[in-house]
Amino acid sequence: MTMRIGVVTFPGSLDDGDAARAARIAGAEAVRLWHGDPDLRGVDAVVLPGGFSYGDYLRCGAIARFAPVMESIIDAARGGLPVLGICNGFQVLCEAHLLPGALTRNQHLHFRNRDQWLKVEATNTAWTNRFTPGQEILIPVKNGEGCFVADPKTLDALEAEGRVVARYIRGNPNGSQRDIAGITNEAGNVVGIMPHPEHAVEALTGPSLDGLGFFTSVLRALAGATADGQLAGGQQ
Amino acid sequence: MARVVVDVMLKPEILDPQGQAVANALPRLGVTDVSSVRIGRRIEIDFAGEPDLDRAREIADKLLANPVIEDFDIRVVQDAAEVA
C-alpha cells in the first residue's frame, strides 16, 4: 500500500510544493494539508515545510503553532506520528514544544543561501534510518533565523541521548550552538532540520540526491523496520 | 484605558545580533562610551474592561515571548499621558 505523507501549507509556505514532490519521488503519495483545517486526512506522516508562516510577525513559528492543523499534529506526534519540520517547520516544532530549544536570528544577521555539508549523526529516527552514522551529505541551506540555541543542560541532554540528527560541517552558516543543524525528540518520530533535504532529490535542481534519504527513511520506518532490524522510533 | 505593556527581551545569555550590530555602529556617530546594546520588543495590550494582569501574563508566556530564549515584564499603564 502506498504510504501517504501529508504536507502542510501555511500562509507563506514556499517549499510545500518541493516537499510534496520529494515525497512522491521517494515513492509516497503526497497529501496536501491546509493550516486552517484540523483534518489530517489519514496520513501516515507529516512534513512541515519551509517558508514564512504567517509572515513570522512575532517570532518564527510562534503564531503558526496555534493553527488548527497543528493542534491535530501535536496530538498525533505525541502518539507516534512521524513529523519532519524543515526550516520554518523546525521553528514551528520548537514553538509547539515538540522539540526543545529555539531558532534565533543568524549570528551574522545575513540571510544564508548555499549548499551545505552536514554530518548525519542520529540514524535511529523515523526520518534518518536510511543514512549511516557519520555519513556526510550535501543539501541546501537558506535561512535568516536558523541559529539553534538552547540552555547548556538541554544541549548536553541532546548530545547524551544521541538526539543530534545532523551537524554542520565545513562551516556553520548561522552560528548554531555546537553546529547543530537538526534534532529529534525522545521517541525519534519528530525531527527538525534547518537545511532543506527536499531541494536535494533530483540531479536537475539540487546539488545532490542526499535529501531523498529523509523521505525514504520514513517509508522504511512506516513499513516497520530500520537498517539494524529494530523498529524505528515513533511509528504506530 | 486598560492598557497592559509587555516588554520582551532576549535572555541575557542569548546573543543579540541586532543589538550587537547597533552597538558596533555607534562609533560611526561618534559614540564611544556604550558597552552594550540589546534590542527587545514592546507590546501594548488594551483590555476592554479592567486590565487583567494574570491573563496578560498568560498571553505573554504562551505567545508573546518564548520562555526558552526570552524574558518578559508586565505592567499596567494607568497614566493617560504615559499611554499617549
GROMACS .gro file of C-alpha atoms in nm:
model
  320
    1MET     CA    1   0.000   0.000   0.000
    2THR     CA    2   0.128   0.344  -0.085
    3MET     CA    3   0.219   0.550   0.219
    4ARG     CA    4   0.054   0.887   0.248
    5ILE     CA    5   0.276   1.180   0.353
    6GLY     CA    6   0.091   1.497   0.443
    7VAL     CA    7   0.248   1.833   0.361
    8VAL     CA    8   0.107   2.135   0.544
    9THR     CA    9   0.066   2.469   0.373
   10PHE     CA   10   0.068   2.777   0.597
   11PRO     CA   11   0.018   3.127   0.459
   12GLY     CA   12   0.374   3.199   0.348
   13SER     CA   13   0.486   2.839   0.296
   14LEU     CA   14   0.704   2.828  -0.014
   15ASP     CA   15   0.860   2.482  -0.006
   16ASP     CA   16   0.539   2.283   0.027
   17GLY     CA   17   0.542   2.201  -0.345
   18ASP     CA   18   0.900   2.077  -0.328
   19ALA     CA   19   0.828   1.875  -0.014
   20ALA     CA   20   0.530   1.709  -0.183
   21ARG     CA   21   0.740   1.637  -0.490
   22ALA     CA   22   1.017   1.485  -0.275
   23ALA     CA   23   0.760   1.262  -0.107
   24ARG     CA   24   0.637   1.145  -0.448
   25ILE     CA   25   0.989   1.083  -0.578
   26ALA     CA   26   1.054   0.873  -0.268
   27GLY     CA   27   0.752   0.663  -0.356
   28ALA     CA   28   0.482   0.803  -0.132
   29GLU     CA   29   0.154   0.969  -0.206
   30ALA     CA   30   0.172   1.339  -0.115
   31VAL     CA   31  -0.137   1.474   0.057
   32ARG     CA   32  -0.172   1.849   0.082
   33LEU     CA   33  -0.295   1.973   0.423
   34TRP     CA   34  -0.421   2.325   0.489
   35HIS     CA   35  -0.317   2.501   0.809
   36GLY     CA   36  -0.673   2.608   0.890
   37ASP     CA   37  -0.816   2.257   0.866
   38PRO     CA   38  -0.753   2.023   1.160
   39ASP     CA   39  -0.824   1.712   0.948
   40LEU     CA   40  -0.505   1.512   0.888
   41ARG     CA   41  -0.685   1.306   0.622
   42GLY     CA   42  -0.548   0.979   0.749
   43VAL     CA   43  -0.186   1.048   0.653
   44ASP     CA   44   0.093   0.819   0.775
   45ALA     CA   45   0.344   1.103   0.829
   46VAL     CA   46   0.356   1.481   0.809
   47VAL     CA   47   0.606   1.731   0.672
   48LEU     CA   48   0.603   2.092   0.790
   49PRO     CA   49   0.777   2.269   0.502
   50GLY     CA   50   0.990   2.579   0.485
   51GLY     CA   51   0.865   2.926   0.418
   52PHE     CA   52   0.745   3.214   0.630
   53SER     CA   53   0.443   3.104   0.829
   54TYR     CA   54   0.203   3.395   0.882
   55GLY     CA   55   0.496   3.620   0.799
   56ASP     CA   56   0.653   3.519   1.129
   57TYR     CA   57   0.549   3.861   1.258
   58LEU     CA   58   0.611   3.781   1.621
   59ARG     CA   59   0.874   3.508   1.614
   60CYS     CA   60   0.921   3.242   1.351
   61GLY     CA   61   0.653   2.979   1.402
   62ALA     CA   62   0.503   3.144   1.712
   63ILE     CA   63   0.163   3.203   1.557
   64ALA     CA   64   0.165   2.908   1.316
   65ARG     CA   65   0.196   2.680   1.615
   66PHE     CA   66  -0.162   2.767   1.709
   67ALA     CA   67  -0.303   2.678   1.364
   68PRO     CA   68  -0.588   2.427   1.376
   69VAL     CA   69  -0.383   2.168   1.186
   70MET     CA   70  -0.107   2.199   1.446
   71GLU     CA   71  -0.339   2.101   1.729
   72SER     CA   72  -0.403   1.773   1.545
   73ILE     CA   73  -0.035   1.728   1.458
   74ILE     CA   74   0.080   1.791   1.815
   75ASP     CA   75  -0.159   1.524   1.945
   76ALA     CA   76  -0.067   1.279   1.670
   77ALA     CA   77   0.307   1.339   1.711
   78ARG     CA   78   0.280   1.264   2.083
   79GLY     CA   79   0.110   0.941   1.976
   80GLY     CA   80   0.396   0.850   1.743
   81LEU     CA   81   0.309   1.002   1.405
   82PRO     CA   82   0.634   1.076   1.217
   83VAL     CA   83   0.669   1.453   1.169
   84LEU     CA   84   0.952   1.627   0.984
   85GLY     CA   85   0.993   2.002   1.021
   86ILE     CA   86   1.217   2.166   0.763
   87CYS     CA   87   1.347   2.519   0.826
   88ASN     CA   88   1.032   2.711   0.920
   89GLY     CA   89   0.881   2.373   1.004
   90PHE     CA   90   1.166   2.319   1.253
   91GLN     CA   91   1.085   2.659   1.407
   92VAL     CA   92   0.717   2.565   1.432
   93LEU     CA   93   0.807   2.234   1.605
   94CYS     CA   94   1.018   2.420   1.862
   95GLU     CA   95   0.742   2.673   1.925
   96ALA     CA   96   0.498   2.382   1.962
   97HIS     CA   97   0.730   2.229   2.224
   98LEU     CA   98   0.756   1.908   2.024
   99LEU     CA   99   1.130   1.979   2.008
  100PRO     CA  100   1.346   2.161   2.265
  101GLY     CA  101   1.536   2.485   2.210
  102ALA     CA  102   1.466   2.772   1.973
  103LEU     CA  103   1.583   2.916   1.644
  104THR     CA  104   1.711   3.273   1.654
  105ARG     CA  105   1.843   3.532   1.412
  106ASN     CA  106   2.161   3.424   1.234
  107GLN     CA  107   2.457   3.549   1.433
  108HIS     CA  108   2.597   3.749   1.142
  109LEU     CA  109   2.246   3.887   1.064
  110HIS     CA  110   2.273   3.780   0.700
  111PHE     CA  111   2.036   3.551   0.517
  112ARG     CA  112   2.240   3.245   0.418
  113ASN     CA  113   2.169   3.057   0.099
  114ARG     CA  114   2.417   2.792  -0.010
  115ASP     CA  115   2.480   2.423  -0.048
  116GLN     CA  116   2.582   2.294   0.293
  117TRP     CA  117   2.767   1.986   0.408
  118LEU     CA  118   2.619   1.806   0.707
  119LYS     CA  119   2.723   1.507   0.910
  120VAL     CA  120   2.431   1.280   0.993
  121GLU     CA  121   2.460   1.153   1.350
  122ALA     CA  122   2.134   1.004   1.479
  123THR     CA  123   2.019   0.736   1.235
  124ASN     CA  124   1.763   0.571   1.462
  125THR     CA  125   1.491   0.824   1.384
  126ALA     CA  126   1.190   0.780   1.159
  127TRP     CA  127   1.344   1.026   0.913
  128THR     CA  128   1.714   0.926   0.905
  129ASN     CA  129   1.728   0.546   0.921
  130ARG     CA  130   1.846   0.524   0.559
  131PHE     CA  131   2.169   0.703   0.646
  132THR     CA  132   2.476   0.558   0.814
  133PRO     CA  133   2.609   0.726   1.131
  134GLY     CA  134   2.869   0.984   1.034
  135GLN     CA  135   2.755   0.999   0.672
  136GLU     CA  136   2.833   1.332   0.508
  137ILE     CA  137   2.558   1.477   0.293
  138LEU     CA  138   2.519   1.793   0.085
  139ILE     CA  139   2.186   1.974   0.090
  140PRO     CA  140   2.089   2.341   0.052
  141VAL     CA  141   2.051   2.575   0.347
  142LYS     CA  142   1.859   2.903   0.321
  143ASN     CA  143   1.755   3.089   0.632
  144GLY     CA  144   1.767   3.415   0.818
  145GLU     CA  145   1.675   3.275   1.158
  146GLY     CA  146   1.843   2.939   1.170
  147CYS     CA  147   2.067   2.974   1.473
  148PHE     CA  148   1.974   2.690   1.708
  149VAL     CA  149   2.001   2.781   2.077
  150ALA     CA  150   1.916   2.601   2.399
  151ASP     CA  151   2.047   2.613   2.753
  152PRO     CA  152   2.362   2.408   2.821
  153LYS     CA  153   2.166   2.144   3.013
  154THR     CA  154   1.935   2.085   2.715
  155LEU     CA  155   2.229   2.074   2.475
  156ASP     CA  156   2.411   1.824   2.698
  157ALA     CA  157   2.097   1.609   2.716
  158LEU     CA  158   2.055   1.616   2.337
  159GLU     CA  159   2.415   1.502   2.296
  160ALA     CA  160   2.398   1.239   2.570
  161GLU     CA  161   2.076   1.090   2.435
  162GLY     CA  162   2.200   1.084   2.076
  163ARG     CA  163   1.933   1.327   1.962
  164VAL     CA  164   2.150   1.547   1.741
  165VAL     CA  165   2.031   1.436   1.398
  166ALA     CA  166   2.279   1.636   1.190
  167ARG     CA  167   2.562   1.883   1.242
  168TYR     CA  168   2.703   2.146   1.009
  169ILE     CA  169   3.049   2.062   0.881
  170ARG     CA  170   3.293   2.269   0.672
  171GLY     CA  171   3.139   2.587   0.808
  172ASN     CA  172   2.846   2.680   1.029
  173PRO     CA  173   2.609   2.900   0.826
  174ASN     CA  174   2.421   3.068   1.110
  175GLY     CA  175   2.607   3.033   1.440
  176SER     CA  176   2.402   2.741   1.571
  177GLN     CA  177   2.525   2.618   1.905
  178ARG     CA  178   2.750   2.314   1.877
  179ASP     CA  179   2.697   2.328   1.498
  180ILE     CA  180   2.357   2.164   1.541
  181ALA     CA  181   2.157   2.151   1.216
  182GLY     CA  182   1.882   1.913   1.325
  183ILE     CA  183   1.748   1.734   1.631
  184THR     CA  184   1.490   1.473   1.721
  185ASN     CA  185   1.252   1.416   2.010
  186GLU     CA  186   1.297   1.137   2.263
  187ALA     CA  187   1.084   0.892   2.066
  188GLY     CA  188   1.262   0.961   1.737
  189ASN     CA  189   0.944   1.024   1.540
  190VAL     CA  190   0.971   1.406   1.535
  191VAL     CA  191   1.270   1.557   1.355
  192GLY     CA  192   1.351   1.921   1.288
  193ILE     CA  193   1.621   2.020   1.043
  194MET     CA  194   1.722   2.367   0.926
  195PRO     CA  195   1.868   2.285   0.582
  196HIS     CA  196   1.639   2.162   0.306
  197PRO     CA  197   1.650   1.794   0.210
  198GLU     CA  198   1.352   1.843  -0.024
  199HIS     CA  199   1.573   2.057  -0.250
  200ALA     CA  200   1.823   1.774  -0.299
  201VAL     CA  201   1.617   1.495  -0.451
  202GLU     CA  202   1.684   1.541  -0.824
  203ALA     CA  203   2.006   1.600  -1.017
  204LEU     CA  204   1.841   1.871  -1.227
  205THR     CA  205   1.754   2.100  -0.938
  206GLY     CA  206   1.970   2.002  -0.641
  207PRO     CA  207   2.337   1.972  -0.550
  208SER     CA  208   2.294   1.601  -0.471
  209LEU     CA  209   2.029   1.338  -0.415
  210ASP     CA  210   2.117   1.319  -0.045
  211GLY     CA  211   1.791   1.472   0.070
  212LEU     CA  212   1.592   1.182  -0.060
  213GLY     CA  213   1.714   0.971   0.231
  214PHE     CA  214   1.489   1.159   0.472
  215PHE     CA  215   1.181   1.069   0.271
  216THR     CA  216   1.277   0.709   0.201
  217SER     CA  217   1.363   0.671   0.570
  218VAL     CA  218   1.011   0.746   0.680
  219LEU     CA  219   0.875   0.496   0.433
  220ARG     CA  220   1.102   0.234   0.584
  221ALA     CA  221   1.003   0.339   0.936
  222LEU     CA  222   0.637   0.312   0.842
  223ALA     CA  223   0.700  -0.027   0.684
  224GLY     CA  224   0.827  -0.137   1.022
  225ALA     CA  225   1.199  -0.200   1.020
  226THR     CA  226   1.516   0.007   1.023
  227ALA     CA  227   1.856  -0.081   0.886
  228ASP     CA  228   1.959  -0.253   1.207
  229GLY     CA  229   1.644  -0.460   1.216
  230GLN     CA  230   1.491  -0.273   1.507
  231LEU     CA  231   1.171  -0.080   1.499
  232ALA     CA  232   1.220   0.284   1.418
  233GLY     CA  233   1.116   0.523   1.688
  234GLY     CA  234   0.771   0.655   1.661
  235GLN     CA  235   0.578   0.457   1.409
  236GLN     CA  236   0.238   0.342   1.517
  237MET     CA  237  -0.798   5.287   2.911
  238ALA     CA  238  -0.693   4.949   3.046
  239ARG     CA  239  -0.357   4.906   2.889
  240VAL     CA  240  -0.100   4.643   2.979
  241VAL     CA  241   0.251   4.683   2.845
  242VAL     CA  242   0.458   4.372   2.788
  243ASP     CA  243   0.831   4.414   2.737
  244VAL     CA  244   1.001   4.115   2.581
  245MET     CA  245   1.379   4.087   2.590
  246LEU     CA  246   1.617   3.811   2.489
  247LYS     CA  247   1.763   3.645   2.797
  248PRO     CA  248   2.100   3.792   2.892
  249GLU     CA  249   2.285   3.474   2.798
  250ILE     CA  250   2.135   3.467   2.446
  251LEU     CA  251   2.341   3.654   2.191
  252ASP     CA  252   2.150   3.951   2.047
  253PRO     CA  253   2.299   4.001   1.700
  254GLN     CA  254   2.076   4.301   1.624
  255GLY     CA  255   2.182   4.479   1.940
  256GLN     CA  256   2.543   4.395   1.870
  257ALA     CA  257   2.517   4.534   1.516
  258VAL     CA  258   2.377   4.858   1.655
  259ALA     CA  259   2.646   4.875   1.921
  260ASN     CA  260   2.909   4.827   1.652
  261ALA     CA  261   2.760   5.114   1.450
  262LEU     CA  262   2.763   5.366   1.735
  263PRO     CA  263   3.127   5.472   1.696
  264ARG     CA  264   3.031   5.598   1.349
  265LEU     CA  265   2.810   5.851   1.532
  266GLY     CA  266   3.100   5.943   1.749
  267VAL     CA  267   2.958   5.747   2.044
  268THR     CA  268   3.235   5.555   2.209
  269ASP     CA  269   3.117   5.513   2.567
  270VAL     CA  270   2.844   5.249   2.508
  271SER     CA  271   2.949   4.899   2.604
  272SER     CA  272   2.635   4.705   2.507
  273VAL     CA  273   2.303   4.743   2.324
  274ARG     CA  274   2.021   4.493   2.343
  275ILE     CA  275   1.702   4.514   2.139
  276GLY     CA  276   1.365   4.390   2.260
  277ARG     CA  277   1.001   4.430   2.175
  278ARG     CA  278   0.728   4.633   2.347
  279ILE     CA  279   0.373   4.508   2.310
  280GLU     CA  280   0.068   4.705   2.424
  281ILE     CA  281  -0.249   4.516   2.507
  282ASP     CA  282  -0.571   4.711   2.559
  283PHE     CA  283  -0.837   4.533   2.761
  284ALA     CA  284  -1.197   4.634   2.705
  285GLY     CA  285  -1.265   4.639   3.078
  286GLU     CA  286  -1.033   4.619   3.374
  287PRO     CA  287  -0.673   4.526   3.297
  288ASP     CA  288  -0.627   4.159   3.371
  289LEU     CA  289  -0.264   4.106   3.465
  290ASP     CA  290  -0.299   3.731   3.505
  291ARG     CA  291  -0.438   3.690   3.158
  292ALA     CA  292  -0.178   3.927   3.019
  293ARG     CA  293   0.091   3.715   3.183
  294GLU     CA  294  -0.057   3.402   3.027
  295ILE     CA  295  -0.070   3.569   2.685
  296ALA     CA  296   0.290   3.678   2.721
  297ASP     CA  297   0.408   3.338   2.839
  298LYS     CA  298   0.226   3.139   2.570
  299LEU     CA  299   0.252   3.366   2.269
  300LEU     CA  300   0.430   3.698   2.301
  301ALA     CA  301   0.753   3.560   2.445
  302ASN     CA  302   0.930   3.230   2.401
  303PRO     CA  303   1.043   3.148   2.755
  304VAL     CA  304   1.320   2.930   2.614
  305ILE     CA  305   1.507   3.237   2.494
  306GLU     CA  306   1.320   3.541   2.622
  307ASP     CA  307   1.220   3.711   2.947
  308PHE     CA  308   0.924   3.942   2.978
  309ASP     CA  309   0.797   4.215   3.210
  310ILE     CA  310   0.435   4.315   3.251
  311ARG     CA  311   0.292   4.639   3.383
  312VAL     CA  312  -0.036   4.823   3.379
  313VAL     CA  313  -0.021   5.171   3.236
  314GLN     CA  314  -0.254   5.397   3.434
  315ASP     CA  315  -0.137   5.740   3.344
  316ALA     CA  316  -0.310   5.874   3.032
  317ALA     CA  317  -0.002   6.074   2.949
  318GLU     CA  318   0.209   5.761   2.957
  319VAL     CA  319  -0.041   5.583   2.733
  320ALA     CA  320  -0.021   5.863   2.482
   0.00000   0.00000   0.00000
